[in-house]
Amino acid sequence: MRGFLIALTFFTRIPLPGPKDVTAEEFTRSYRFYPLVGLVIGLLLWLMAKLLIPFYPPLVLGALLLVGELMLTGGIHLDGFMDSMDGLLSARSPERILEIMKDSRVGAHASMALVGLLLLKFTLLASLTSPRVSLLLVVPMISRWVFQIGVIGFPYARAQGLGKGFHEATHWVPFLLTGGVVGGISFLLVGLAGIVAFALSVLFITLLASRISSLLGGLTGDLYGAMIELSEVICLLVAFPFLK
């Protein structure tokens, strides 16, 4: 329970009293609860959608859901996404890409990528009719599990950093066991669409992490955040044709 609260209070802005005297080991080991944090986020978004669908047209609903998600998470993973896009889209050497990603300033590539990501997510959320909003339950959960493929399966590109602790603490057995639970819940809640979203997000993140790791010699904490954001959009995209 303490590990779950550590993860929930760090990765969301839900007003809860956070655990005190959290050690570095406790913080990094809380990764096991990330999918559960995603399920909580998904449940809150699902409730929000169910409450608002009778009162608002699709475009307004899509905007409200997007803003609601940003308020729940504080946009914590978007920061990593933007830093990653600034570096990866710069077409520089691997060393220079890593330097750019570490720079806290926002560049043109990050701005363009952010607009594209949010626009795509907005249109997908706006397209969720009442029978389809159940997809909101599983997308944040899947994304917060699947990004761990990058954490556990590929080296860390920097000598130190917040993400390095996660990389060293993550292990295959609990990851795979959690994946079985995530896949099962996705199927129970959304049916075939949940399994498709789960499977194709695994494929996408594996290919993406492999490509970036071969370029940079590993991954970083910023890239972990980017993978969460991108996998959410992938889940929504690939699941739509299979939703009833």
GROMACS .gro file of C-alpha atoms in nm, residues 121-232:
model
  112
  121LYS     CA    1  -0.532   1.286  -2.861
  122PHE     CA    2  -0.806   1.550  -2.858
  123THR     CA    3  -0.967   1.420  -3.178
  124LEU     CA    4  -0.954   1.063  -3.048
  125LEU     CA    5  -1.110   1.159  -2.716
  126ALA     CA    6  -1.376   1.365  -2.895
  127SER     CA    7  -1.467   1.055  -3.098
  128LEU     CA    8  -1.547   0.844  -2.793
  129THR     CA    9  -1.921   0.786  -2.799
  130SER     CA   10  -2.096   0.658  -2.487
  131PRO     CA   11  -2.041   0.286  -2.563
  132ARG     CA   12  -1.672   0.352  -2.634
  133VAL     CA   13  -1.572   0.547  -2.325
  134SER     CA   14  -1.485   0.222  -2.148
  135LEU     CA   15  -1.159   0.244  -2.343
  136LEU     CA   16  -1.059   0.525  -2.106
  137LEU     CA   17  -1.039   0.269  -1.825
  138VAL     CA   18  -0.753   0.074  -1.980
  139VAL     CA   19  -0.545   0.316  -2.189
  140PRO     CA   20  -0.362   0.487  -1.898
  141MET     CA   21  -0.308   0.147  -1.735
  142ILE     CA   22  -0.159  -0.012  -2.047
  143SER     CA   23   0.068   0.286  -2.116
  144ARG     CA   24   0.209   0.284  -1.763
  145TRP     CA   25   0.293  -0.083  -1.794
  146VAL     CA   26   0.418  -0.102  -2.151
  147PHE     CA   27   0.677   0.177  -2.121
  148GLN     CA   28   0.863  -0.049  -1.878
  149ILE     CA   29   0.977  -0.253  -2.179
  150GLY     CA   30   1.210   0.039  -2.244
  151VAL     CA   31   1.313   0.054  -1.880
  152ILE     CA   32   1.398  -0.312  -1.836
  153GLY     CA   33   1.490  -0.422  -2.186
  154PHE     CA   34   1.738  -0.154  -2.288
  155PRO     CA   35   2.042   0.011  -2.126
  156TYR     CA   36   2.031   0.352  -1.963
  157ALA     CA   37   2.209   0.613  -2.174
  158ARG     CA   38   2.339   0.839  -1.897
  159ALA     CA   39   2.576   0.779  -1.608
  160GLN     CA   40   2.316   0.909  -1.365
  161GLY     CA   41   1.962   1.039  -1.353
  162LEU     CA   42   1.619   0.968  -1.205
  163GLY     CA   43   1.545   0.711  -1.474
  164LYS     CA   44   1.861   0.516  -1.393
  165GLY     CA   45   1.718   0.414  -1.057
  166PHE     CA   46   1.408   0.276  -1.229
  167HIS     CA   47   1.623   0.092  -1.481
  168GLU     CA   48   1.822  -0.077  -1.205
  169ALA     CA   49   1.516  -0.163  -0.993
  170THR     CA   50   1.299  -0.313  -1.267
  171HIS     CA   51   1.298  -0.691  -1.313
  172TRP     CA   52   1.147  -0.920  -1.573
  173VAL     CA   53   0.945  -1.155  -1.350
  174PRO     CA   54   0.724  -0.894  -1.175
  175PHE     CA   55   0.701  -0.703  -1.502
  176LEU     CA   56   0.568  -1.006  -1.693
  177LEU     CA   57   0.332  -1.105  -1.412
  178THR     CA   58   0.192  -0.754  -1.401
  179GLY     CA   59   0.159  -0.764  -1.779
  180GLY     CA   60  -0.061  -1.072  -1.754
  181VAL     CA   61  -0.287  -0.889  -1.512
  182VAL     CA   62  -0.297  -0.575  -1.729
  183GLY     CA   63  -0.380  -0.779  -2.039
  184GLY     CA   64  -0.652  -0.970  -1.855
  185ILE     CA   65  -0.814  -0.655  -1.717
  186SER     CA   66  -0.800  -0.493  -2.062
  187PHE     CA   67  -0.985  -0.790  -2.212
  188LEU     CA   68  -1.245  -0.802  -1.934
  189LEU     CA   69  -1.323  -0.430  -1.958
  190VAL     CA   70  -1.302  -0.367  -2.333
  191GLY     CA   71  -1.295  -0.710  -2.497
  192LEU     CA   72  -1.104  -0.758  -2.821
  193ALA     CA   73  -1.023  -0.387  -2.845
  194GLY     CA   74  -0.838  -0.411  -2.514
  195ILE     CA   75  -0.625  -0.704  -2.629
  196VAL     CA   76  -0.546  -0.531  -2.960
  197ALA     CA   77  -0.445  -0.211  -2.777
  198PHE     CA   78  -0.231  -0.412  -2.537
  199ALA     CA   79  -0.056  -0.622  -2.803
  200LEU     CA   80   0.011  -0.345  -3.054
  201SER     CA   81   0.136  -0.106  -2.788
  202VAL     CA   82   0.387  -0.375  -2.685
  203LEU     CA   83   0.501  -0.405  -3.046
  204PHE     CA   84   0.519  -0.028  -3.094
  205ILE     CA   85   0.718   0.042  -2.777
  206THR     CA   86   0.955  -0.248  -2.842
  207LEU     CA   87   1.033  -0.122  -3.192
  208LEU     CA   88   1.058   0.242  -3.081
  209ALA     CA   89   1.283   0.164  -2.785
  210SER     CA   90   1.504  -0.058  -2.999
  211ARG     CA   91   1.545   0.211  -3.266
  212ILE     CA   92   1.623   0.490  -3.020
  213SER     CA   93   1.853   0.274  -2.811
  214SER     CA   94   2.053   0.177  -3.119
  215LEU     CA   95   2.089   0.548  -3.200
  216LEU     CA   96   2.176   0.679  -2.853
  217GLY     CA   97   2.325   0.373  -2.690
  218GLY     CA   98   2.037   0.351  -2.445
  219LEU     CA   99   1.730   0.534  -2.316
  220THR     CA  100   1.670   0.812  -2.063
  221GLY     CA  101   1.402   0.921  -1.817
  222ASP     CA  102   1.271   1.173  -2.070
  223LEU     CA  103   1.225   0.893  -2.321
  224TYR     CA  104   1.036   0.687  -2.064
  225GLY     CA  105   0.788   0.973  -2.031
  226ALA     CA  106   0.765   1.008  -2.408
  227MET     CA  107   0.685   0.638  -2.440
  228ILE     CA  108   0.396   0.673  -2.195
  229GLU     CA  109   0.247   0.962  -2.393
  230LEU     CA  110   0.295   0.795  -2.731
  231SER     CA  111   0.160   0.459  -2.618
  232GLU     CA  112  -0.161   0.626  -2.495
   0.00000   0.00000   0.00000
